[in-house]
Amino acid sequence: MQNLRYARQNETVGTTTETGQDGGPNTIMQAQTDVAEPAPMPGDTSNTREIAIDARKISKIYRGEDEVRALDNVSVRIRRNEFFTLLGPSGCGKTTLLRVIAGFEPPTSGQLWLNGKDISRLPPNKRPVNTVFQNYALFPHMSVANNIKFGLEMLGKPKAEINQTVEEMLTLVQMQAMKARRTSEISGGQQQRVALARALAPKPEVLLLDEPLSALDLKLRKEMQMELKRLQHETGITFIFVTHDQEEALTMSDRIAVMSAGKILQIGSPQEIYQRPAERFVANFIGESNFLDARLSGGSVTLKAGGTFPVENPANVADGDVSVLLRPEHAFLSDAEDALPARVETVVYSGEATSMHTRLEQSGEPVKLRLANAPTGSGMPEEGAQVRIGIQPGALSVLKD
Amino acid sequence: MAERAPFSVQTIPGFAAIAIFTFVAIYTPLVILVAFSFNAGDSLAIWEGFSLKWYYRAAANEQVQSAAIRSLYLAGISASVATVAATMAALATTRTRHFPGKTMIYALINQPLMIPEIVTAVALLIVFAWVKVATGHTSMIYLIAAHTAFCIPFAYLPIRARLETMDDTLEKAAADLYAGRWQVFRRITLPMMMPGIIAGLMLAFVISMDDVVITEFVKSAGQDTLPTYMLGQLRRVVTPEINAISTVVVFAGAFLVTIFFWVSSNRR
Ligand SMILES: Nc1ncnc2c1ncn2[C@@H]1O[C@H](COP(=O)(O)OP(=O)(O)OP(=O)(O)O)[C@@H](O)[C@H]1O
Ligand SMILES: [Mg+2]
């Protein structure tokens, strides 16, 4: 089911890397990458030197009473100094992927490369990768400072350097005042910062964060989101972040991978994922959606509800009967002749916007609109009113489902 | 009318009476034993005034001294060896992936708790008698081996309980932070399981100190421990000297347990 556009882009990646580098230790790896089917990476024109994590066709099967395919042929390349987010519903394999990258679980098949080296067989303590655990996993029998010190001691760093780094880290996460406390004597948010400092102190190549904010209340959560972005910026470390909160993913990430049932469905920037989801699952998981039946031909669709519109086709779906996505905020009330006639069913006022549920006259499909409220607070049609719905240029996008 | 309280055992009629009766039943004999250790006369039934003479007499008794030292020595060595073995057994049955026979090993470790002591004692008597004849060797090694063996399941229980409640993500976190296997064990697993190990050690020590049946069957001549010495005395003349020895043992035990709780609550 791999689509043309991905294939085309990988060709370009291949050529850039071939011409971009002459010999060197990376050549062998590129040769292999080109032989093995390369990972899909929309919008990626980077060369291999910028890749931190390169997961190749990783599968993980848990064998218990019944087999669980927690990861199903997952391929993904994560760039250096990228804030990369794994997003998906519970049980889709996010934690499993992190555990494979950290080295806690060997993959059933597939390879894991880090900065051009195959690390698939290395134990966790030999990988320059650190984890911020979901429950923080701070050592309860050690002070805050000793928790942060632990990784540096294990690496056998000189004492002076250790002490200096610990001080830096304490300052970075603003925990100077509490360095002598036991980890059971600090608040949840503070524990989270210590866990972060402990994982950052050894300056790993990649930092893995498994829903680190899920235990915090909303206000602290927003603060920590900003703080995480700042830390990532200041340290230059690659962050792989797991969440099932779509808003968190959209606000924080450079790129997002949407996962479902052990597979990566789509990888892209927050804008790409939101505006141009490749399939219905992705569109549904992020934001609110209208799905409209249509007929695709060339670069445009003819809606069942009437009208022909130019359309984006991120997944290169073949011509024929398709579903297209229309986000509620990209539809508006219009007087134009070619706008789609509809009947208003419900109107819900919610402060800064009004949600309007309508039904298209010609196709009988429901369409939800999200309309900005005017300062005067008037001018919205009543329930049962006849309206016409316009669609913003470029709003429609074909789904693969 | 007050609100109806949620169910509590305290609301059962006679709860207080039963509780008081139970404590009285448990502690009255002990109180009497302690009281008569201070008796000035040599009767266990007729009070003749307060005196410490039985304590002086017990302390001066060379047989008591050597039995006490032998008991401490035996319990010290046996409990320590048993605790080390139990720690390894607990690690092997909780910190490993499932392997065939794991449940069986678990059952085998605990089985001695179920076997009547007298059966074990007779079995050991037969085997050790045979070994003693064959080798001519009669040192404390037989007692140490026997005590170590029956102490292992007692030491194992609290250690395993502790390990099972310990979150293994701490060990994962340590491995993630570049600790090798041995470092993970020494820096994380061992300190975290220490309260369990101390509890296991104390339990094993007390069990060994307390043992009569197996010791009686295994010991060679001149290898009396405090309990077997006391048993031997009871067969002859009974004086409050026995009470004095018992009182010291009871308070030493209570002292140890108090120290243990104090240490373990200070750790947290
Ligand atoms: N040790 C294990 N043994 C067997 N199955 C497992 C194991 N760990 C995870 N699974 C299964 O693998 C699948 C993926 O689990 P995973 O923990 O990666 O999900 P997740 O995406 O992190 O979910 P959540 O958002 O709830 O944390 C699930 O179906 C889960 O039941
Ligand atoms: Mg998870």
XYZ file of C-alpha atoms and ligand atoms in Angstrom:
701
model
C 0.000 0.000 0.000
C 3.032 2.313 -0.110
C 2.226 5.326 -2.194
C 3.966 6.976 -5.070
C 4.796 10.232 -3.450
C 6.792 8.582 -0.665
C 8.622 6.474 -3.204
C 9.483 9.489 -5.275
C 10.799 11.355 -2.288
C 12.982 8.526 -1.220
C 14.556 8.537 -4.639
C 15.469 12.144 -4.069
C 16.871 11.326 -0.648
C 18.920 8.590 -2.198
C 20.388 10.841 -4.877
C 21.201 13.679 -2.506
C 23.096 11.403 -0.210
C 24.959 9.746 -3.020
C 26.130 13.010 -4.512
C 26.395 14.767 -1.163
C 29.034 12.448 0.253
C 32.114 10.847 -1.125
C 33.240 7.707 0.620
C 33.557 7.824 4.385
C 32.138 5.479 6.946
C 28.562 6.313 6.004
C 28.745 4.867 2.515
C 28.200 1.284 3.619
C 25.197 2.282 5.586
C 23.688 4.243 2.700
C 24.204 1.356 0.366
C 22.248 -0.801 2.774
C 19.584 1.824 3.199
C 19.088 1.958 -0.547
C 18.921 -1.800 -0.897
C 16.552 -2.215 1.990
C 13.284 -0.476 1.355
C 13.866 2.968 2.856
C 11.679 4.377 5.558
C 8.929 6.684 4.338
C 9.673 10.201 5.401
C 7.417 12.819 3.836
C 8.957 16.196 3.360
C 12.374 14.828 4.140
C 15.248 16.032 2.073
C 17.861 15.702 4.811
C 20.932 13.618 4.272
C 21.879 10.619 6.370
C 24.366 12.537 8.507
C 21.498 14.393 10.106
C 19.693 11.219 11.128
C 19.953 10.296 14.801
C 17.632 7.300 15.115
C 17.002 5.073 12.140
C 14.554 2.281 12.893
C 14.307 -0.238 10.084
C 11.349 -2.584 9.766
C 11.127 -3.197 13.474
C 8.581 -5.719 14.672
C 7.988 -6.711 18.257
C 5.847 -9.692 19.099
C 5.064 -10.423 22.738
C 4.528 -14.142 23.080
C 2.255 -14.947 25.943
C -0.993 -16.858 25.960
C -1.768 -15.180 22.683
C 0.669 -13.325 20.477
C 0.586 -9.550 20.585
C 2.110 -7.752 17.639
C 3.011 -4.587 19.526
C 5.131 -3.208 16.676
C 4.408 -4.172 13.102
C 7.184 -3.435 10.625
C 7.889 0.054 11.928
C 10.354 2.178 9.991
C 11.141 5.707 11.038
C 14.046 8.110 10.825
C 14.415 10.747 13.493
C 16.694 13.707 12.858
C 19.265 15.133 15.205
C 17.968 17.792 17.558
C 14.432 17.062 16.511
C 11.434 17.152 18.841
C 9.757 14.011 17.583
C 6.429 12.880 18.994
C 4.789 9.472 18.955
C 1.043 9.961 19.098
C -1.640 7.321 19.174
C -4.381 5.680 21.197
C -3.690 3.487 24.201
C -2.066 0.164 23.352
C -0.851 1.211 19.900
C 2.787 0.442 20.720
C 4.281 3.824 21.685
C 5.895 2.612 24.888
C 7.068 -0.549 23.149
C 8.893 1.507 20.526
C 10.592 3.552 23.244
C 11.576 0.365 25.075
C 13.093 -1.035 21.912
C 15.056 2.183 21.352
C 16.227 2.267 24.999
C 17.221 -1.398 24.798
C 14.840 -2.849 27.395
C 13.158 -5.064 24.800
C 14.961 -6.720 21.919
C 13.003 -6.340 18.679
C 11.646 -9.592 17.262
C 12.957 -8.480 13.884
C 14.397 -5.362 12.313
C 17.328 -3.119 13.070
C 17.946 0.002 15.055
C 20.661 2.424 14.033
C 21.917 5.402 16.015
C 24.137 7.973 14.336
C 25.187 5.512 11.662
C 25.860 2.579 14.008
C 23.778 -0.536 14.424
C 22.821 -0.615 18.107
C 20.185 -3.364 17.846
C 22.178 -5.761 20.033
C 23.548 -3.314 22.625
C 22.233 -3.555 26.211
C 20.608 -0.398 27.663
C 23.711 0.641 29.618
C 25.793 0.725 26.431
C 23.415 3.022 24.551
C 23.842 6.809 24.669
C 20.089 7.063 25.160
C 18.338 8.080 28.381
C 14.733 7.756 29.418
C 12.342 9.858 31.455
C 9.986 7.199 32.768
C 6.275 7.713 33.007
C 6.326 7.200 36.792
C 9.740 8.973 36.961
C 11.433 5.938 38.610
C 13.561 8.138 40.860
C 15.765 6.219 43.297
C 13.974 6.587 46.635
C 17.053 5.852 48.743
C 19.052 8.709 47.240
C 18.868 12.481 47.465
C 17.879 14.665 44.531
C 21.533 15.467 43.813
C 22.590 11.825 44.008
C 19.856 10.825 41.603
C 21.207 13.305 39.071
C 24.758 12.182 39.798
C 24.066 8.484 39.218
C 24.507 8.279 35.442
C 27.672 10.387 35.527
C 29.190 8.130 38.192
C 28.376 5.043 36.165
C 30.120 6.613 33.180
C 33.188 7.050 35.398
C 33.472 10.805 34.920
C 35.993 12.670 37.087
C 34.624 14.005 40.393
C 35.059 17.667 39.552
C 33.198 17.278 36.282
C 30.414 15.325 37.967
C 29.869 18.001 40.590
C 29.891 20.753 38.015
C 27.380 18.973 35.779
C 25.099 18.241 38.715
C 25.107 21.927 39.646
C 24.357 22.889 36.046
C 21.485 20.448 35.876
C 20.047 21.609 39.196
C 20.101 25.159 37.891
C 18.629 24.136 34.557
C 15.573 22.573 36.191
C 15.499 25.110 39.042
C 15.925 22.552 41.804
C 19.034 24.076 43.444
C 17.277 24.665 46.737
C 16.145 21.061 47.106
C 19.213 19.124 46.108
C 19.652 17.481 49.521
C 16.036 16.331 49.813
C 14.866 12.768 49.446
C 12.892 12.224 46.256
C 9.866 11.285 48.361
C 9.947 14.723 49.944
C 9.269 16.764 46.793
C 6.131 17.418 44.754
C 5.095 15.617 41.569
C 6.181 18.475 39.327
C 9.521 18.670 41.101
C 10.014 14.914 40.760
C 9.358 15.303 37.079
C 12.064 17.957 36.807
C 14.529 15.774 38.720
C 13.770 12.852 36.399
C 14.457 15.158 33.484
C 17.702 16.443 34.982
C 18.842 12.909 35.771
C 18.256 11.802 32.187
C 19.872 14.929 30.705
C 22.974 14.968 32.928
C 24.971 12.323 30.986
C 24.266 14.340 27.791
C 22.667 11.500 25.847
C 22.361 11.592 22.063
C 18.666 10.866 22.371
C 16.232 11.491 25.208
C 13.123 9.331 25.431
C 10.124 10.730 27.285
C 7.174 8.446 27.970
C 4.131 10.616 28.716
C 6.152 12.593 31.238
C 3.439 15.191 31.735
C 0.409 12.961 32.108
C 0.471 12.971 35.917
C 0.531 16.754 36.215
C -2.378 19.157 36.506
C -3.219 21.403 33.604
C -1.375 24.532 34.728
C 1.836 22.735 35.651
C 1.530 20.765 32.463
C 1.496 23.910 30.318
C 4.513 25.241 32.215
C 6.416 21.995 31.779
C 5.593 21.927 28.071
C 7.320 25.278 27.655
C 10.175 24.148 29.863
C 10.697 20.978 27.843
C 10.847 22.953 24.618
C 13.351 25.332 26.185
C 15.526 22.455 27.453
C 15.453 20.756 24.097
C 16.505 23.982 22.467
C 19.299 24.673 24.945
C 20.783 21.190 25.009
C 20.492 20.334 21.322
C 19.488 16.770 22.219
C 17.063 14.740 20.115
C 13.794 14.288 22.008
C 11.431 11.407 21.343
C 8.260 12.210 23.176
C 5.245 9.994 23.748
C 1.785 11.345 24.355
C -1.786 10.546 23.592
C -2.765 14.191 23.931
C -3.163 15.586 20.418
C -2.961 19.212 21.482
C 0.302 18.579 23.330
C 1.668 16.849 20.237
C 0.664 19.695 17.927
C 2.099 22.463 20.103
C 5.417 20.851 20.966
C 6.613 18.766 18.047
C 8.820 19.358 15.046
C 7.358 16.196 13.596
C 4.690 13.754 14.708
C 4.274 10.059 13.975
C 0.694 8.887 14.343
C 0.506 5.245 15.376
C -2.289 2.716 15.429
C -2.192 -0.999 16.225
C 1.595 -1.281 16.067
C 1.950 0.610 12.797
C 3.037 4.125 11.965
C 0.281 5.550 9.802
C 1.791 8.915 8.997
C 4.815 11.020 9.804
C 4.843 14.747 9.268
C 4.994 18.231 10.718
C 2.064 19.267 12.936
C 0.677 21.267 9.981
C 0.935 18.309 7.612
C -0.646 15.939 10.115
C -3.486 18.323 10.857
C -4.147 19.797 7.401
C -3.185 16.879 5.186
C -3.849 13.652 7.074
C -3.264 10.699 4.784
C -6.114 8.609 6.116
C -9.345 8.753 7.992
C -7.892 7.383 11.247
C -5.328 10.190 11.433
C -7.907 12.838 10.570
C -10.267 11.495 13.205
C -7.591 11.196 15.880
C -6.470 14.793 15.502
C -9.018 17.582 15.559
C -12.590 17.501 14.326
C -13.442 16.331 10.834
C -16.126 16.233 8.167
C -15.840 13.386 5.690
C -17.515 13.939 2.304
C -18.051 11.461 -0.508
C -16.606 12.589 -3.813
C -15.257 11.516 -7.162
C -11.582 12.193 -7.795
C -10.350 12.905 -11.275
C -7.047 14.558 -12.071
C -6.294 17.147 -9.412
C -9.875 17.901 -8.460
C -12.903 16.322 -6.862
C -16.578 16.522 -7.632
C -18.496 16.326 -4.368
C -21.594 14.188 -4.098
C -23.084 17.298 -2.493
C -22.330 19.264 -5.655
C -19.506 21.452 -6.917
C -16.027 20.721 -8.213
C -12.962 21.787 -6.217
C -9.195 21.493 -6.590
C -7.946 19.050 -3.968
C -4.787 18.037 -2.116
C -3.897 14.378 -2.410
C -1.144 13.647 0.155
C -1.475 9.863 -0.098
C -1.691 9.786 -3.904
C -5.022 8.036 -4.004
C -5.975 6.825 -7.492
C -8.835 8.464 -9.398
C -12.304 7.182 -8.554
C -14.714 7.285 -5.605
C -12.973 8.781 -2.565
C -13.554 10.420 0.809
C -12.369 13.963 1.303
C -11.678 15.779 4.545
C -13.089 19.187 5.407
C -12.098 20.701 8.770
C -15.051 22.524 10.430
C -13.118 25.815 10.598
C -12.463 25.736 6.837
C -16.150 25.885 5.953
C -18.117 29.130 6.112
C -21.539 30.569 5.352
C -21.642 32.022 1.878
C -23.999 33.810 -0.543
C -22.093 32.657 -3.618
C -23.982 30.868 -6.390
C -21.726 27.792 -6.266
C -21.880 27.369 -2.457
C -23.506 24.124 -1.246
C -27.120 24.376 -0.074
C -27.708 22.964 3.419
C -30.150 23.037 6.327
C -29.095 24.040 9.850
C -29.736 21.337 12.461
C -28.167 22.601 15.681
C -26.261 25.705 16.720
C -23.946 25.576 19.734
C -22.424 28.762 21.088
C -19.061 28.279 22.831
C -17.556 31.706 23.510
C -14.991 32.484 20.861
C -16.748 30.360 18.209
C -20.046 28.801 17.285
C -20.392 25.197 16.171
C -23.106 24.628 13.606
C -24.320 21.220 12.544
C -25.880 21.229 9.084
C -27.061 18.667 6.550
C -26.233 19.067 2.873
C -29.365 19.180 0.700
C -28.059 17.260 -2.284
C -26.200 14.381 -0.564
C -27.802 14.287 2.871
C -24.312 14.286 4.464
C -23.825 16.042 7.825
C -21.348 18.925 7.881
C -20.112 20.667 10.953
C -18.972 24.285 10.747
C -16.913 26.236 13.223
C -17.597 29.944 12.845
C -15.846 32.800 14.586
C -18.248 34.938 16.619
C -18.726 38.547 15.702
C -18.326 41.152 18.511
C -22.001 42.062 18.252
C -22.956 38.449 18.876
C -25.692 38.406 16.248
C -26.162 37.221 12.685
C -26.123 33.427 13.217
C -28.862 31.535 11.329
C -31.566 29.842 13.382
C -32.038 26.104 13.578
C -33.921 24.839 10.532
C -32.758 27.754 8.361
C -31.608 27.280 4.767
C -27.965 28.260 4.287
C -25.225 27.919 1.735
C -21.827 26.552 2.696
C -18.615 27.778 1.132
C -15.304 25.952 1.308
C -12.019 27.815 1.706
C -9.569 27.343 -1.141
C -7.196 24.427 -0.506
C -9.312 23.119 2.372
C -10.190 19.749 0.839
C -7.864 16.826 1.124
C -8.253 13.247 -0.147
C -8.083 10.411 2.388
C -6.643 6.983 1.763
C -8.987 4.818 3.847
C -28.624 9.769 67.151
C -25.134 9.556 65.768
C -24.573 8.519 62.185
C -24.318 4.800 61.650
C -20.655 3.953 61.668
C -19.292 1.841 58.818
C -18.712 -1.777 59.732
C -15.807 -2.302 62.070
C -14.772 -5.316 64.107
C -14.970 -3.048 67.121
C -18.763 -3.059 66.889
C -18.961 -6.834 67.390
C -20.394 -7.462 70.889
C -17.735 -8.649 73.283
C -14.867 -7.468 71.069
C -13.083 -5.729 73.920
C -13.615 -8.661 76.279
C -12.183 -11.149 73.791
C -9.223 -8.924 73.077
C -8.460 -8.495 76.764
C -8.835 -12.217 77.402
C -6.428 -13.011 74.565
C -3.753 -10.669 75.859
C -4.179 -11.988 79.375
C -3.899 -15.574 78.146
C -0.721 -14.798 76.221
C 1.059 -12.644 78.753
C 0.039 -13.975 82.184
C 2.382 -16.983 82.065
C 5.189 -14.704 80.891
C 4.547 -12.245 83.677
C 4.568 -15.043 86.239
C 7.780 -16.434 84.774
C 9.464 -13.046 84.965
C 8.138 -12.366 88.469
C 9.472 -15.621 89.882
C 12.902 -15.003 88.373
C 13.191 -12.409 91.148
C 12.097 -14.820 93.869
C 14.408 -14.936 96.862
C 13.429 -18.527 97.602
C 14.008 -21.516 95.322
C 10.367 -22.256 94.575
C 8.481 -21.524 91.374
C 5.205 -21.297 93.245
C 5.767 -19.577 96.591
C 6.919 -15.968 96.662
C 9.569 -15.378 99.327
C 10.711 -11.841 98.591
C 12.654 -9.940 95.968
C 16.185 -10.907 95.035
C 18.567 -10.906 92.076
C 20.357 -13.976 93.277
C 19.154 -16.229 90.436
C 20.550 -13.813 87.916
C 23.930 -13.850 89.684
C 23.775 -17.595 89.896
C 22.892 -18.039 86.189
C 25.608 -15.601 85.166
C 28.166 -17.460 87.213
C 27.111 -20.869 85.923
C 29.737 -22.020 83.446
C 27.341 -24.384 81.717
C 24.924 -21.524 81.103
C 27.747 -19.330 79.861
C 29.026 -21.854 77.377
C 25.501 -22.784 76.234
C 24.662 -19.102 75.688
C 27.851 -18.487 73.759
C 27.278 -21.615 71.705
C 23.711 -20.505 70.927
C 24.814 -17.053 69.799
C 27.640 -18.476 67.730
C 25.407 -21.079 66.121
C 22.563 -18.636 65.431
C 24.963 -15.971 64.173
C 26.644 -18.213 61.624
C 23.547 -20.168 60.586
C 21.340 -17.091 60.210
C 23.996 -15.251 58.176
C 24.627 -18.145 55.802
C 20.885 -18.815 55.516
C 20.200 -15.144 54.751
C 22.785 -15.054 51.974
C 21.334 -18.231 50.472
C 17.770 -16.945 50.878
C 18.687 -13.634 49.230
C 20.068 -15.450 46.219
C 17.036 -17.725 46.112
C 14.682 -14.742 46.311
C 16.518 -12.985 43.466
C 16.424 -16.149 41.392
C 12.687 -16.570 41.871
C 11.669 -12.930 41.291
C 14.250 -11.193 39.111
C 14.460 -13.750 36.342
C 12.271 -14.492 33.368
C 9.987 -17.469 33.707
C 11.839 -20.744 33.365
C 10.524 -24.295 33.547
C 10.399 -25.508 37.121
C 10.337 -22.012 38.663
C 7.118 -22.677 40.575
C 8.483 -26.014 41.699
C 11.641 -24.382 43.044
C 9.501 -21.895 44.917
C 7.535 -24.784 46.442
C 10.706 -26.670 47.351
C 12.151 -23.658 49.168
C 9.029 -23.307 51.299
C 8.340 -26.992 51.840
C 10.466 -27.312 55.030
C 7.956 -24.986 56.731
C 5.317 -27.649 56.199
C 7.318 -30.702 57.338
C 6.958 -31.466 61.080
C 10.202 -30.591 62.827
C 10.441 -33.970 64.479
C 10.507 -35.664 61.073
C 13.348 -33.453 59.883
C 15.121 -34.066 63.176
C 14.903 -37.852 62.868
C 16.024 -37.689 59.236
C 19.032 -35.558 60.158
C 19.826 -37.821 63.120
C 20.011 -40.832 60.841
C 22.117 -39.145 58.161
C 24.494 -37.363 60.558
C 24.914 -40.444 62.733
C 26.032 -42.279 59.649
C 28.407 -39.464 58.624
C 29.809 -39.155 62.147
C 30.597 -42.870 62.256
C 32.093 -42.822 58.773
C 34.307 -39.757 59.378
C 34.765 -39.772 63.140
C 34.253 -35.995 62.953
C 31.967 -34.461 65.632
C 32.377 -30.671 65.498
C 29.633 -28.019 65.460
C 29.477 -28.298 61.661
C 26.452 -30.617 61.850
C 24.491 -28.175 63.978
C 25.499 -25.285 61.735
C 24.439 -27.206 58.626
C 21.116 -28.233 60.169
C 20.298 -24.761 61.498
C 21.258 -23.100 58.220
C 18.986 -25.474 56.336
C 15.878 -24.900 58.407
C 16.495 -21.139 58.639
C 16.562 -20.625 54.863
C 12.778 -20.648 54.286
C 12.256 -18.253 57.212
C 14.827 -15.815 55.844
C 13.442 -16.271 52.332
C 9.874 -15.185 53.099
C 10.441 -11.515 54.048
C 13.144 -11.059 51.409
C 10.930 -12.366 48.651
C 8.003 -10.292 49.902
C 10.172 -7.186 49.737
C 11.436 -7.953 46.235
C 7.940 -8.545 44.945
C 6.728 -5.134 46.049
C 9.831 -3.462 44.572
C 9.216 -1.811 41.244
C 11.653 -3.185 38.672
C 11.570 0.052 36.676
C 14.095 1.375 39.193
C 16.520 -1.277 38.016
C 15.652 -0.458 34.409
C 16.295 3.209 35.121
C 19.711 2.371 36.563
C 20.600 0.255 33.527
C 19.407 3.115 31.346
C 21.844 5.363 33.232
C 24.823 3.203 32.226
C 24.967 0.914 35.265
C 26.186 -2.599 34.489
C 24.460 -5.610 36.028
C 26.620 -5.716 39.140
C 26.327 -1.958 39.651
C 22.546 -2.151 39.333
C 22.526 -4.823 42.006
C 24.898 -3.077 44.374
C 23.564 0.464 44.005
C 19.835 -0.163 43.551
C 18.561 -3.691 44.179
C 20.564 -4.434 47.319
C 19.901 -1.164 49.186
C 16.237 -1.334 48.239
C 15.839 -4.906 49.516
C 17.826 -4.247 52.708
C 14.797 -3.987 55.040
C 13.710 -7.415 53.777
C 17.193 -8.847 54.291
C 17.434 -7.475 57.826
C 13.988 -8.849 58.655
C 14.991 -12.219 57.200
C 18.245 -12.245 59.156
C 16.508 -11.446 62.429
C 13.810 -14.013 61.863
C 16.406 -16.678 61.039
C 18.464 -15.705 64.099
C 15.499 -15.958 66.432
C 14.361 -19.271 64.919
C 17.845 -20.718 65.350
C 18.184 -19.409 68.920
C 14.830 -20.946 69.738
C 15.287 -24.407 68.265
C 15.086 -27.407 70.572
C 13.926 -30.417 68.620
C 16.428 -30.522 65.768
C 19.312 -29.400 67.983
C 18.520 -32.088 70.534
C 18.687 -34.765 67.847
C 21.755 -33.487 65.996
C 24.057 -32.263 68.779
C 26.997 -34.326 69.949
C 28.021 -34.590 73.579
C 28.919 -31.237 75.152
C 27.167 -29.208 72.437
C 24.217 -27.932 74.447
C 22.637 -24.685 73.323
C 20.679 -22.523 75.722
C 17.310 -24.154 74.925
C 18.639 -27.735 75.137
C 20.482 -26.882 78.348
C 17.255 -25.538 79.830
C 15.380 -28.611 78.714
C 18.012 -30.774 80.386
C 17.718 -28.778 83.622
C 13.947 -29.096 83.644
C 14.352 -32.840 83.792
C 16.215 -32.451 87.094
C 15.748 -29.813 89.790
C 13.806 -26.783 88.719
C 14.902 -23.497 90.298
C 14.137 -19.873 89.377
C 17.509 -19.861 87.637
C 15.599 -21.122 84.577
C 13.251 -18.159 84.967
C 16.181 -15.771 85.119
C 17.703 -17.205 81.931
C 14.331 -17.107 80.171
C 13.741 -13.523 81.215
C 17.079 -12.435 79.792
C 16.310 -14.257 76.535
C 12.846 -12.652 76.286
C 14.168 -9.144 76.847
C 17.126 -9.616 74.538
C 14.668 -10.705 71.824
C 12.381 -7.740 72.459
C 15.400 -5.440 72.351
C 16.503 -6.844 68.968
C 13.044 -6.440 67.459
C 12.807 -2.863 68.753
C 16.180 -2.016 67.236
C 15.017 -3.507 63.949
C 11.849 -1.419 63.807
C 13.756 1.661 64.776
C 16.358 1.125 62.066
C 13.839 0.300 59.359
C 11.546 3.231 60.130
C 14.498 5.622 60.168
C 15.518 4.423 56.720
C 12.302 5.638 55.180
N 5.271 -7.227 28.408
C 4.219 -7.390 27.578
N 3.734 -8.617 27.318
C 2.693 -8.796 26.476
N 2.064 -7.800 25.831
C 2.495 -6.547 26.042
C 3.591 -6.272 26.926
N 3.802 -4.935 26.948
C 2.878 -4.414 26.110
N 2.094 -5.364 25.565
C 1.014 -5.159 24.584
O 1.565 -4.511 23.466
C 0.685 -3.516 22.962
C 1.380 -2.175 22.926
O 1.658 -1.766 24.236
P 2.337 -0.377 24.596
O 2.637 -0.386 26.050
O 3.469 -0.140 23.674
O 1.159 0.639 24.292
P 1.145 2.233 24.396
O 0.955 2.766 23.032
O 2.329 2.710 25.152
O -0.191 2.463 25.226
P -0.506 3.539 26.408
O -0.843 4.821 25.730
O -1.706 2.943 27.071
O 0.690 3.609 27.299
C -0.533 -3.559 23.866
O -1.519 -4.311 23.217
C -0.060 -4.241 25.100
O -1.108 -4.969 25.693
Mg 2.624 3.600 27.108
